[in-house]
Tab-separated table of C-alpha atoms and ligand atoms in Angstrom:
chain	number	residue	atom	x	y	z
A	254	UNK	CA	14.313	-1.205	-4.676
A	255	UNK	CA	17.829	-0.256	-4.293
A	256	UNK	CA	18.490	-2.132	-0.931
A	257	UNK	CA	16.402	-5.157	-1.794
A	258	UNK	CA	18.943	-4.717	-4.886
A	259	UNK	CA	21.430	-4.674	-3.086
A	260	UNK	CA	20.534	-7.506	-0.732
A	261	UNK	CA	20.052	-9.827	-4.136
A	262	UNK	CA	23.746	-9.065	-4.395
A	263	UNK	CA	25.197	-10.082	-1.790
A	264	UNK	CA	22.879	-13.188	-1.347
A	265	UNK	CA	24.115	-13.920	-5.032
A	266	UNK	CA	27.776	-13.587	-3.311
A	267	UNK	CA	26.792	-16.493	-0.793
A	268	UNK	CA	25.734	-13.937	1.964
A	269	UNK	CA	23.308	-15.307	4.390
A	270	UNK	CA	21.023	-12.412	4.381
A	271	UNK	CA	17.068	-11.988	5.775
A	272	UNK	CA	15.551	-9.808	3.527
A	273	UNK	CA	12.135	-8.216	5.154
A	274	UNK	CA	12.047	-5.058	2.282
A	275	UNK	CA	9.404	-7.278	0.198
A	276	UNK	CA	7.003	-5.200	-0.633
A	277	UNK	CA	5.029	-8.324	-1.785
A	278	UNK	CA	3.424	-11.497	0.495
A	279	UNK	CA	5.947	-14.334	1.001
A	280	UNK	CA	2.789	-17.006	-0.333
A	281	UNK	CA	2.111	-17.883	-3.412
A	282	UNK	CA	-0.768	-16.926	-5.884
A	283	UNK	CA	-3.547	-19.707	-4.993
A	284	UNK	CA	-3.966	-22.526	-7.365
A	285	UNK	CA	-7.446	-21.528	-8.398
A	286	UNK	CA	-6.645	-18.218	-9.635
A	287	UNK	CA	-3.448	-19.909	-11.898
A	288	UNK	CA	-5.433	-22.031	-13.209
A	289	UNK	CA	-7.903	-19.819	-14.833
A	290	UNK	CA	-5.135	-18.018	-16.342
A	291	UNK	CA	-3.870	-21.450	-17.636
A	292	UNK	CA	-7.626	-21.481	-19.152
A	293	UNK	CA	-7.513	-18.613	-20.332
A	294	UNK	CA	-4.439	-19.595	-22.197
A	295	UNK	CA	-5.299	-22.658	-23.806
A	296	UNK	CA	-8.822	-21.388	-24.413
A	297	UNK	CA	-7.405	-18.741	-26.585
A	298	UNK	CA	-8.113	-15.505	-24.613
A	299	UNK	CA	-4.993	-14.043	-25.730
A	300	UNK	CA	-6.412	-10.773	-27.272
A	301	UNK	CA	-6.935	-7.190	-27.177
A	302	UNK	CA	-9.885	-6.714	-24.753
A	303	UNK	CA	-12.108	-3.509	-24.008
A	304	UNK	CA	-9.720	-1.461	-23.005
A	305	UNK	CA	-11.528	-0.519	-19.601
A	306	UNK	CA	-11.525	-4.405	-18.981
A	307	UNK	CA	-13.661	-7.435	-19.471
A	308	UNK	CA	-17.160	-7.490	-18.513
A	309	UNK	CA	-16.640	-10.697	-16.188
A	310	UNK	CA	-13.947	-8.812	-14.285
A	311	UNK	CA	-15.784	-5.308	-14.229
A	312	UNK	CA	-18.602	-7.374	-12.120
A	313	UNK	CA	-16.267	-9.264	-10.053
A	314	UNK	CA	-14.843	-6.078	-8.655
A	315	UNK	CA	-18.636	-4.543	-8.195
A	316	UNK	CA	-19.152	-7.316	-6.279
A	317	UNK	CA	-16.144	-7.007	-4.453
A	318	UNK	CA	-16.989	-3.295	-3.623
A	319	UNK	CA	-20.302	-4.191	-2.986
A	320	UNK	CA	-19.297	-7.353	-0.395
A	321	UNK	CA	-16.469	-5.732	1.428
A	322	UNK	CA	-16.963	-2.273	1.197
A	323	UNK	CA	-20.619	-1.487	0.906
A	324	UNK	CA	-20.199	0.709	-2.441
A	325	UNK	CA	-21.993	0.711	-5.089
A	326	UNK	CA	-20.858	1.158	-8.460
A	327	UNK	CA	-22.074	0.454	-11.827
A	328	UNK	CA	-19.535	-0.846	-15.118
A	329	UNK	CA	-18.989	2.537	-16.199
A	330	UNK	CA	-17.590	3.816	-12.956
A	331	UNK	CA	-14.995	1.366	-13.239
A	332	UNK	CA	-11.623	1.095	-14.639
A	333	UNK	CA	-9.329	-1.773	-14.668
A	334	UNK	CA	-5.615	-1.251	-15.593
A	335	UNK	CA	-1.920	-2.665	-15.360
A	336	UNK	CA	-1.598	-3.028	-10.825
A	337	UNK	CA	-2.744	-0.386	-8.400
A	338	UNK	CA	-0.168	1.617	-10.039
A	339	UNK	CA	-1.919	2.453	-13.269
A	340	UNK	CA	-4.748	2.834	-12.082
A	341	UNK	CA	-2.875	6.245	-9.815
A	342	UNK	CA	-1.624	7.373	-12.342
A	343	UNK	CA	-4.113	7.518	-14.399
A	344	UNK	CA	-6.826	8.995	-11.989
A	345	UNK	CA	-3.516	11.806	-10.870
A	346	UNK	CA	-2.587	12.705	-14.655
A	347	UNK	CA	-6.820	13.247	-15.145
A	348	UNK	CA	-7.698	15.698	-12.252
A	349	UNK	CA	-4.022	17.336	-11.569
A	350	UNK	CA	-1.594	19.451	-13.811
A	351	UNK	CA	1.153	22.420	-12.957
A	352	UNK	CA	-0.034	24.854	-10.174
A	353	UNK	CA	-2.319	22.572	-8.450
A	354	UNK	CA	-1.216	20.746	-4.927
A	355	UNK	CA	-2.319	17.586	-3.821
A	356	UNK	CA	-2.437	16.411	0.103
A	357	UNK	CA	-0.312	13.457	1.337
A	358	UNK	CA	-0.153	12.318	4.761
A	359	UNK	CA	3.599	11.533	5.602
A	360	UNK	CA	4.755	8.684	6.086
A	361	UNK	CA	3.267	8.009	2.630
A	362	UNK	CA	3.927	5.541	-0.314
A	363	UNK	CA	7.084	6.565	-2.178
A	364	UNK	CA	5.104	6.300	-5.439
A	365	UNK	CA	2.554	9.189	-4.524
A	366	UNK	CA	4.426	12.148	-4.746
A	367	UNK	CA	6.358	10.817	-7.349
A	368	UNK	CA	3.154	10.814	-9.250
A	369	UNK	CA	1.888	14.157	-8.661
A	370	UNK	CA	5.367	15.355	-9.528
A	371	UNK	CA	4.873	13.689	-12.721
A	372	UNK	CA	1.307	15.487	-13.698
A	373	UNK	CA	3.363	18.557	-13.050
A	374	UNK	CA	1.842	19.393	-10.159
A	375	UNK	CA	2.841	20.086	-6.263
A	376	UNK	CA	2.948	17.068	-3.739
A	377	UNK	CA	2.045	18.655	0.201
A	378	UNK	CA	3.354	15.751	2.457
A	379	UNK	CA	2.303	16.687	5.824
A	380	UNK	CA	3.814	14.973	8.900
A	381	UNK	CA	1.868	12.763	11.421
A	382	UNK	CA	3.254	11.361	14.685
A	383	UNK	CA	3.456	8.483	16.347
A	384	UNK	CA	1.917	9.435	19.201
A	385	UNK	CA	-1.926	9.770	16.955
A	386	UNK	CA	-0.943	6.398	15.365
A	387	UNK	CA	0.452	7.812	12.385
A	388	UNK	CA	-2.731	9.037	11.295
A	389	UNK	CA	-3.754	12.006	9.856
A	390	UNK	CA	-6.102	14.972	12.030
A	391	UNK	CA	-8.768	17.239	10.555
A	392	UNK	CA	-7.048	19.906	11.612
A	393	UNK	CA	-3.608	18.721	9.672
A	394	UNK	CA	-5.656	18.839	6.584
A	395	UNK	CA	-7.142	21.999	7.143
A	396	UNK	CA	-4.435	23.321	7.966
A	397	UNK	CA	-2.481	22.002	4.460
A	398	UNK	CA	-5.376	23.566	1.956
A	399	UNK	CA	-4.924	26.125	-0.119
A	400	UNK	CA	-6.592	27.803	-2.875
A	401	UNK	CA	-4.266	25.505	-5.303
A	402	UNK	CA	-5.389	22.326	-3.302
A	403	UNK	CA	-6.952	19.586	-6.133
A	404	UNK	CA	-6.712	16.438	-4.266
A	405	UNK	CA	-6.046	14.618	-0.898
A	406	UNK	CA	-4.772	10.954	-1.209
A	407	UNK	CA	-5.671	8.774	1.546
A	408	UNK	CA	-3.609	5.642	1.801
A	409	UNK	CA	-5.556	3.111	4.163
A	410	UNK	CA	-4.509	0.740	5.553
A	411	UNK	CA	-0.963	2.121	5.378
A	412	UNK	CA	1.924	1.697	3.596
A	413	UNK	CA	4.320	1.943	5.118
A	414	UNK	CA	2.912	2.398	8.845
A	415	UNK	CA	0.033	-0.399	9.003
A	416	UNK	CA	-2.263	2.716	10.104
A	417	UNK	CA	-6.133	2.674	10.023
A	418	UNK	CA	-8.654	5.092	9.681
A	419	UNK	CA	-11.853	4.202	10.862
A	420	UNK	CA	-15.073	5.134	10.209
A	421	UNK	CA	-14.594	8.181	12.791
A	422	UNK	CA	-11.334	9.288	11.411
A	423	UNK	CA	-12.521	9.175	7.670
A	424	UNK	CA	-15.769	11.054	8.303
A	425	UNK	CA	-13.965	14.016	10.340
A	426	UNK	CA	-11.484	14.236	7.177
A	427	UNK	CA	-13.948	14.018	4.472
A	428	UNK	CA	-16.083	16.680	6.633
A	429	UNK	CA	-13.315	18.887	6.407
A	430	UNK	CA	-12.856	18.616	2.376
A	431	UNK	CA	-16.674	18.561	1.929
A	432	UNK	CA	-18.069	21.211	-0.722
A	433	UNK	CA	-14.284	22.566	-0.947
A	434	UNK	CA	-14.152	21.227	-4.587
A	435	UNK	CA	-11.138	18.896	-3.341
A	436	UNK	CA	-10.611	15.301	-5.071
A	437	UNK	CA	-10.076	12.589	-2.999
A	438	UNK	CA	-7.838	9.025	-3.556
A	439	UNK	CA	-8.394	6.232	-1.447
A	440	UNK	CA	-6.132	4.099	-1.766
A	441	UNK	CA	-7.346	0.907	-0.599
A	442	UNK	CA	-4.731	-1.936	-1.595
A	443	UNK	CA	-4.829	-3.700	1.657
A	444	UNK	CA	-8.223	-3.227	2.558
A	445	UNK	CA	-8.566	-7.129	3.251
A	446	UNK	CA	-5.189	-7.502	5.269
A	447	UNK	CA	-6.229	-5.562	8.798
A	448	UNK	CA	-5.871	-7.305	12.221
A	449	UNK	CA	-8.551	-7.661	15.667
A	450	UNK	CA	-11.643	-6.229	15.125
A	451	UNK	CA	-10.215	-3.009	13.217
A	452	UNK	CA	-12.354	-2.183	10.092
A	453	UNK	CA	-11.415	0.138	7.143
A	454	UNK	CA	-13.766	2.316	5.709
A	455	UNK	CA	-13.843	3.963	2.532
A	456	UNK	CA	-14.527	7.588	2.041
A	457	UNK	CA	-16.475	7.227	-0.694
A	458	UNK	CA	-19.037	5.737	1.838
A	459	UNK	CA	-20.079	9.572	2.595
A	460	UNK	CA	-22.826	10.304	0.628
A	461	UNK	CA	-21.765	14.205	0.184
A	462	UNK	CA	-18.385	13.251	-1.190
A	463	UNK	CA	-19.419	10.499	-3.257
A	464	UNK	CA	-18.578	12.097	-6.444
A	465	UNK	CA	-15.260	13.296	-5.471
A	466	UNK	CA	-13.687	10.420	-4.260
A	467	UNK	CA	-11.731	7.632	-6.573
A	468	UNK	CA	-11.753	4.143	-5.167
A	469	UNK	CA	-8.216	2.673	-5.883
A	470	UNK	CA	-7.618	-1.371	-5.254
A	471	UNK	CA	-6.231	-3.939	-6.696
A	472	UNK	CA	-5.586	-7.950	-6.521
A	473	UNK	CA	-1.652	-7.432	-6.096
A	474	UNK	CA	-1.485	-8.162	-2.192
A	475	UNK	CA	-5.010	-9.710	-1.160
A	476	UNK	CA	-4.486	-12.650	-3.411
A	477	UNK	CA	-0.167	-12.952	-3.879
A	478	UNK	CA	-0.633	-11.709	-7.433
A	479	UNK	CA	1.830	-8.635	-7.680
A	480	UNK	CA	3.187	-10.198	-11.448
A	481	UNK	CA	-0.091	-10.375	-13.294
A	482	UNK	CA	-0.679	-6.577	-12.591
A	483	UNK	CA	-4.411	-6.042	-11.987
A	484	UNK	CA	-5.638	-2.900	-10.218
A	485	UNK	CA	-8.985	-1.119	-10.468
A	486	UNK	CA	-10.374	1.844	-9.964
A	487	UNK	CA	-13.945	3.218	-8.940
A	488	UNK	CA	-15.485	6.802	-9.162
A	489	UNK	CA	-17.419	9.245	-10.828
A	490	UNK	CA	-18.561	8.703	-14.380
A	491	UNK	CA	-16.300	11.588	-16.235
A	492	UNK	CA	-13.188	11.109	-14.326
A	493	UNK	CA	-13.250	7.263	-15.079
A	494	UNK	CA	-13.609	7.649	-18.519
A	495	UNK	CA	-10.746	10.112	-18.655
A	496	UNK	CA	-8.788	7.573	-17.170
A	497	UNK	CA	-9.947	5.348	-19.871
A	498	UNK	CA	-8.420	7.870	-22.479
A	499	UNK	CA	-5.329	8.353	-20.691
A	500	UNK	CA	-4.970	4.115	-20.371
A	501	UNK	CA	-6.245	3.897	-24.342
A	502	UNK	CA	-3.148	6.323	-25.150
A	503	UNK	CA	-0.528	4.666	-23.142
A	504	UNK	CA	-1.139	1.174	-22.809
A	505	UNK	CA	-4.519	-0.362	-23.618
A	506	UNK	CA	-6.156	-3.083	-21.908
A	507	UNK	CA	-4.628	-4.899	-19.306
A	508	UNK	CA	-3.058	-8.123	-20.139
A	509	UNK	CA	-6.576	-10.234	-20.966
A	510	UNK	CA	-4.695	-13.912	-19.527
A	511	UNK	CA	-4.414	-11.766	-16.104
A	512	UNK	CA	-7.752	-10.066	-16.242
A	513	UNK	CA	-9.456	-13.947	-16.319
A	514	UNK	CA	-7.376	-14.807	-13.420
A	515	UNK	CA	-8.420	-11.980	-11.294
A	516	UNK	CA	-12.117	-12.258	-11.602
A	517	UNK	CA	-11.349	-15.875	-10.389
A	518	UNK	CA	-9.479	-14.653	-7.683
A	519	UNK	CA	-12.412	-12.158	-6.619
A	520	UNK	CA	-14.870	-14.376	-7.419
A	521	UNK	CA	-13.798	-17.632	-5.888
A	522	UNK	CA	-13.432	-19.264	-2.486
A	523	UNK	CA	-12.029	-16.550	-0.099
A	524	UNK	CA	-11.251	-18.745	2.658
A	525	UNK	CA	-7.462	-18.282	1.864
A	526	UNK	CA	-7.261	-14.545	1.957
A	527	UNK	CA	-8.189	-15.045	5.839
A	528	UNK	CA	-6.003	-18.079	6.082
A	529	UNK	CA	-3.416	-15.950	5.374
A	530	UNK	CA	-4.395	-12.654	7.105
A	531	UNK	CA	-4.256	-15.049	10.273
A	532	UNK	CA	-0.991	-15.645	9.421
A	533	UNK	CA	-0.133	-12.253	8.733
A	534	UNK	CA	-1.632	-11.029	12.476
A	535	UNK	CA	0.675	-14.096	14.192
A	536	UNK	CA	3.649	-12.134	12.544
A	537	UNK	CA	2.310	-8.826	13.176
A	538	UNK	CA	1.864	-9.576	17.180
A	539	UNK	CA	5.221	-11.157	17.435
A	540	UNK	CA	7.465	-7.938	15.581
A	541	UNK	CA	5.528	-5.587	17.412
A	542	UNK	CA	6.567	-7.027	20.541
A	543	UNK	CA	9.976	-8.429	19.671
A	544	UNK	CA	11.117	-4.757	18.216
A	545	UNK	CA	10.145	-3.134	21.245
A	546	UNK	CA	11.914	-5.171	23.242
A	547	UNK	CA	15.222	-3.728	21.939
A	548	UNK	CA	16.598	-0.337	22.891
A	549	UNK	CA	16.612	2.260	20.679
A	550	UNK	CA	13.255	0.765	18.720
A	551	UNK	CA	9.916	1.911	19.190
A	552	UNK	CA	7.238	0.494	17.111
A	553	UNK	CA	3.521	1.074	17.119
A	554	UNK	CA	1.204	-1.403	16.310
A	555	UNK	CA	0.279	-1.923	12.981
A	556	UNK	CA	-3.504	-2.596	12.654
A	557	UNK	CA	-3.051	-3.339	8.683
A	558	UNK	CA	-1.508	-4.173	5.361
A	559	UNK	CA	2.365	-6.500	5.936
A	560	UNK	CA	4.775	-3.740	7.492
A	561	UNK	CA	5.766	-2.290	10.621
A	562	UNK	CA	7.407	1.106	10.376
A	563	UNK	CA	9.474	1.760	13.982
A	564	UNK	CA	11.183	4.691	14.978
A	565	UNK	CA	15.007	4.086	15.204
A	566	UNK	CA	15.543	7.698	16.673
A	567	UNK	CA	16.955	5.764	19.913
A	568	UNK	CA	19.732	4.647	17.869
A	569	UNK	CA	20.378	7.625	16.230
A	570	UNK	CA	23.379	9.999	16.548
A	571	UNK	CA	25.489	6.875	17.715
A	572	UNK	CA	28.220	4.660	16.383
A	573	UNK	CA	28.089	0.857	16.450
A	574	UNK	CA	30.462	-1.095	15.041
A	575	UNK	CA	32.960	1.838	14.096
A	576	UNK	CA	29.313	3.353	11.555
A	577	UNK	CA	28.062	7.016	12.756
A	578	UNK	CA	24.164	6.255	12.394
A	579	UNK	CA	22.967	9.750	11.531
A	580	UNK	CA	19.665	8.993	9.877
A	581	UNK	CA	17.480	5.579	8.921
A	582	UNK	CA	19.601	5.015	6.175
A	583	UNK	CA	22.962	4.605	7.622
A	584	UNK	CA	20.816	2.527	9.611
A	585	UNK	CA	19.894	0.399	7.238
A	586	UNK	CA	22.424	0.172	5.520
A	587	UNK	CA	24.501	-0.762	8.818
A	588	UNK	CA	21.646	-3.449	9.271
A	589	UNK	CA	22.503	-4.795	5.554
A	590	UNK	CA	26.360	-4.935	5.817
A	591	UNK	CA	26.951	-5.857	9.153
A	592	UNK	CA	24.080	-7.705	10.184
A	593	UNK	CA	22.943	-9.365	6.684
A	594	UNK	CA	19.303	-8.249	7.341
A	595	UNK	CA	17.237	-5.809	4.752
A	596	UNK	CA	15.223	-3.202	5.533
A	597	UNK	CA	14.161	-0.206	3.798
A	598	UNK	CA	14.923	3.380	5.327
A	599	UNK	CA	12.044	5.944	6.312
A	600	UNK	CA	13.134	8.629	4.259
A	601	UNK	CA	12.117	7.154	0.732
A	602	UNK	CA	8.355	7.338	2.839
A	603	UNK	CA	8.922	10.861	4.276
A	604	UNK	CA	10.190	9.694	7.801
A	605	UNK	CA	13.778	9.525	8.387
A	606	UNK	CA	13.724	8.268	11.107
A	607	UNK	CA	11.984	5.533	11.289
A	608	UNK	CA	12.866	1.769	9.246
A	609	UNK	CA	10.145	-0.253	7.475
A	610	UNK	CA	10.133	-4.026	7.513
A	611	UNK	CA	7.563	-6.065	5.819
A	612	UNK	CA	6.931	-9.483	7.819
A	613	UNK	CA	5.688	-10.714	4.497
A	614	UNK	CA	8.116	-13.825	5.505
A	615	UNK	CA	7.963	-16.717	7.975
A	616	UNK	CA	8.110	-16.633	11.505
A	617	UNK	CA	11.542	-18.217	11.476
A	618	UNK	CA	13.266	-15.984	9.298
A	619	UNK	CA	11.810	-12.796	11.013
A	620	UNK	CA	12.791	-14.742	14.500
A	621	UNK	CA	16.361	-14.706	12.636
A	622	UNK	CA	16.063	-11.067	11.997
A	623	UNK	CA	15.051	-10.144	15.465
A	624	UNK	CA	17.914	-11.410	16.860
A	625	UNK	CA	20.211	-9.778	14.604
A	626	UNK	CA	19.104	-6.556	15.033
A	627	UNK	CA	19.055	-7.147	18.655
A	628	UNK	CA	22.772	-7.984	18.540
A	629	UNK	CA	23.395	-4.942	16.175
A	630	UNK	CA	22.183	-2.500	18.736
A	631	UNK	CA	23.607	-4.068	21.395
B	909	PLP	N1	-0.666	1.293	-3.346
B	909	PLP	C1	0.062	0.915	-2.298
B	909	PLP	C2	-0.183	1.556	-0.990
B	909	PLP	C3	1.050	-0.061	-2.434
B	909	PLP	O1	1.777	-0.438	-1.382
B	909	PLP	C4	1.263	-0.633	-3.719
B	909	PLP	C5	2.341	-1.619	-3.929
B	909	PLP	O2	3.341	-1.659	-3.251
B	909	PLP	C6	0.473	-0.195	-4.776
B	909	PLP	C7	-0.487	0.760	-4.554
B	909	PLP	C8	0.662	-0.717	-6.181
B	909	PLP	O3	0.234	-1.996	-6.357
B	909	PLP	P1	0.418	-2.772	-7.719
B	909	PLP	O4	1.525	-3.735	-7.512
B	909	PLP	O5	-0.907	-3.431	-7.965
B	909	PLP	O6	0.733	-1.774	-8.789
């Protein structure tokens, strides 16, 4: 927030800058889905709702879960709030409170530990490496339980790395937490942006941990619709309808015009989510092998979600440009000021040294980008 912040700035000052620190796609939300919220409008459906969400939506996302994922799920193991974010913080301020610890793999969305933090509990970020894909192993999660341990949230695909567990890598980690008493949080925002023939799969697909794992998803990034602020959430019976407390306290129902919209969205014509994760994988191939073509910049290949998270440790410890790069964000911030191109530095993820850029933008603009950073390290 603070660099794209700052990048508004100095575009506002006439700068010609290329901003890849969207967290958001570069398309817009498809016609169809506006229009039902224009419906929605002029038919009146301006209201209070249930606060859990409308029926129509409710079965749009069991259908959803049903279609993409293979869960099952009935209306009242299902919550739908205000974005993906809610619906966290919700399911974190139900199971977690001071003295417990919840499990993040690093690098992890800045939001998660922020979270925990606020429930008053104790965020474990435990490192991965490049090397295993920046993907968690069974025995990094043994080795981060403890007797405090309340829940492990699994981001999947990855923000910010693009990583992917698949159906392998979730069984060995859900094998590890099984009959340990240990919540689980899949976080599945960008289940339907993954690349080739990779395939997420969702935790809560093993039978023995079905009711310990929280299904979290939203229509934010699938469908361009990060303003309305839809997310939902699936899981066991009791912790969903704490959630529903929680949301009933705080903020009620999710906007009702926005709630129409997404069961469009999730029930229409899908064709132009793959449209665009096409367009997504043409970007994807051509940073992956555009940043590695520049010294100092290693990047591995993202198999999901809009981001590609290098390492920058090449460039680290030098000066370009009269600027002592001692971490990612010096680096970014040389990137910004010199170069006019924004980026957001590993640390707010838990990886200082590495730089995330979203290629939610067009292949011209991240062409521009390339070569700027090229020049910058040069
Ligand atoms: N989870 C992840 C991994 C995200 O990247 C985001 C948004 O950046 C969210 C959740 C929150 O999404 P929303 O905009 O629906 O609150």
């Amino acid at each position: 927030m603070r660099i794209t912040g700052l990048a508004k700035k100095m575009k506002a000052e006439g700068k010609d800058i290329v901003s890849l620190s969207a967290g958001e796609p570069d398309f817009p939300t498809p016609l169809f889905v506006s229009q039902a919220g224009i419906e929605a409008i002029d038919s009146g459906f301006t209201r209070y709702t249930a606060n859990s969400g409308i029926a129509e939506l409710k079965s749009a996302v069991i259908a959803k879960l049903k279609r993409d994922n293979q869960l099952d799920y009935t209306p009242d193991e299902v919550i739908v709030s205000n974005g993906g974010k809610q619906t966290l913080i919700n399911a974190i301020l139900a199971l977690c409170q001071e003295g417990d610890e919840v499990i993040i793999p690093a690098p992890y969305w800045v939001s998660f530990p922020e979270m925990v933090r606020l429930a008053g509990a104790s965020p474990v970020t435990v490192p991965t490496s490049i090397e295993n894909g920046y993907k968690m192993t069974p025995e990094d999660l043994e080795n981060a339980i403890t007797d405090k341990t309340k829940l492990f949230i699994l981001n999947s695909p990855s923000n910010p790395s693009g990583a992917v567990y698949n159906e392998q890598e979730v069984t060995a980690l859900m094998q590890v937490l099984e009959g340990r008493g240990i919540f689980v949080i899949s976080d599945e925002m960008y289940d339907k942006i993954v690349y080739g023939d990779v395939k997420p799969y969702s935790p809560a697909r093993i039978e023995a941990m079905r009711d310990w794992v929280l299904v979290s998803n939203g229509v934010s990034k699938t469908y361009a619709m990060t303003g309305w602020r839809i997310g939902y959430l699936a899981g066991p019976k009791w912790i969903i309808k704490a959630c529903d407390k929680i949301q009933s306290q705080t903020t009620s129902n999710p906007n009702s015009i926005a709630q129409k919209a997404a069961a469009a969205a999730l029930n229409g014509d899908q064709q132009v989510v793959e449209d665009r994760r096409l367009e997504f994988e043409k970007r994807r191939d051509y940073m992956y092998k555009a940043l590695n073509e520049i010294p100092g910049i290693t990047a591995s290949l993202p198999e999901g979600a809009f981001y590609i998270f290098p390492s920058v440790k090449g460039v680290l410890g030098k000066t370009f440009n009269g600027r002592y790069l001692a971490n990612s964000s010096d680096v970014a911030e040389y990137l910004l000021l010199d170069h006019y191109v924004a980026t957001v530095p590993g640390d707010a993820f838990g990886a200082p040294e590495n730089l995330r850029l979203s290629y939610a933008a067009s292949i011209s603009e991240l062409e521009e980008a390339v070569r700027r950073i090229r020049k910058a390290f040069e």
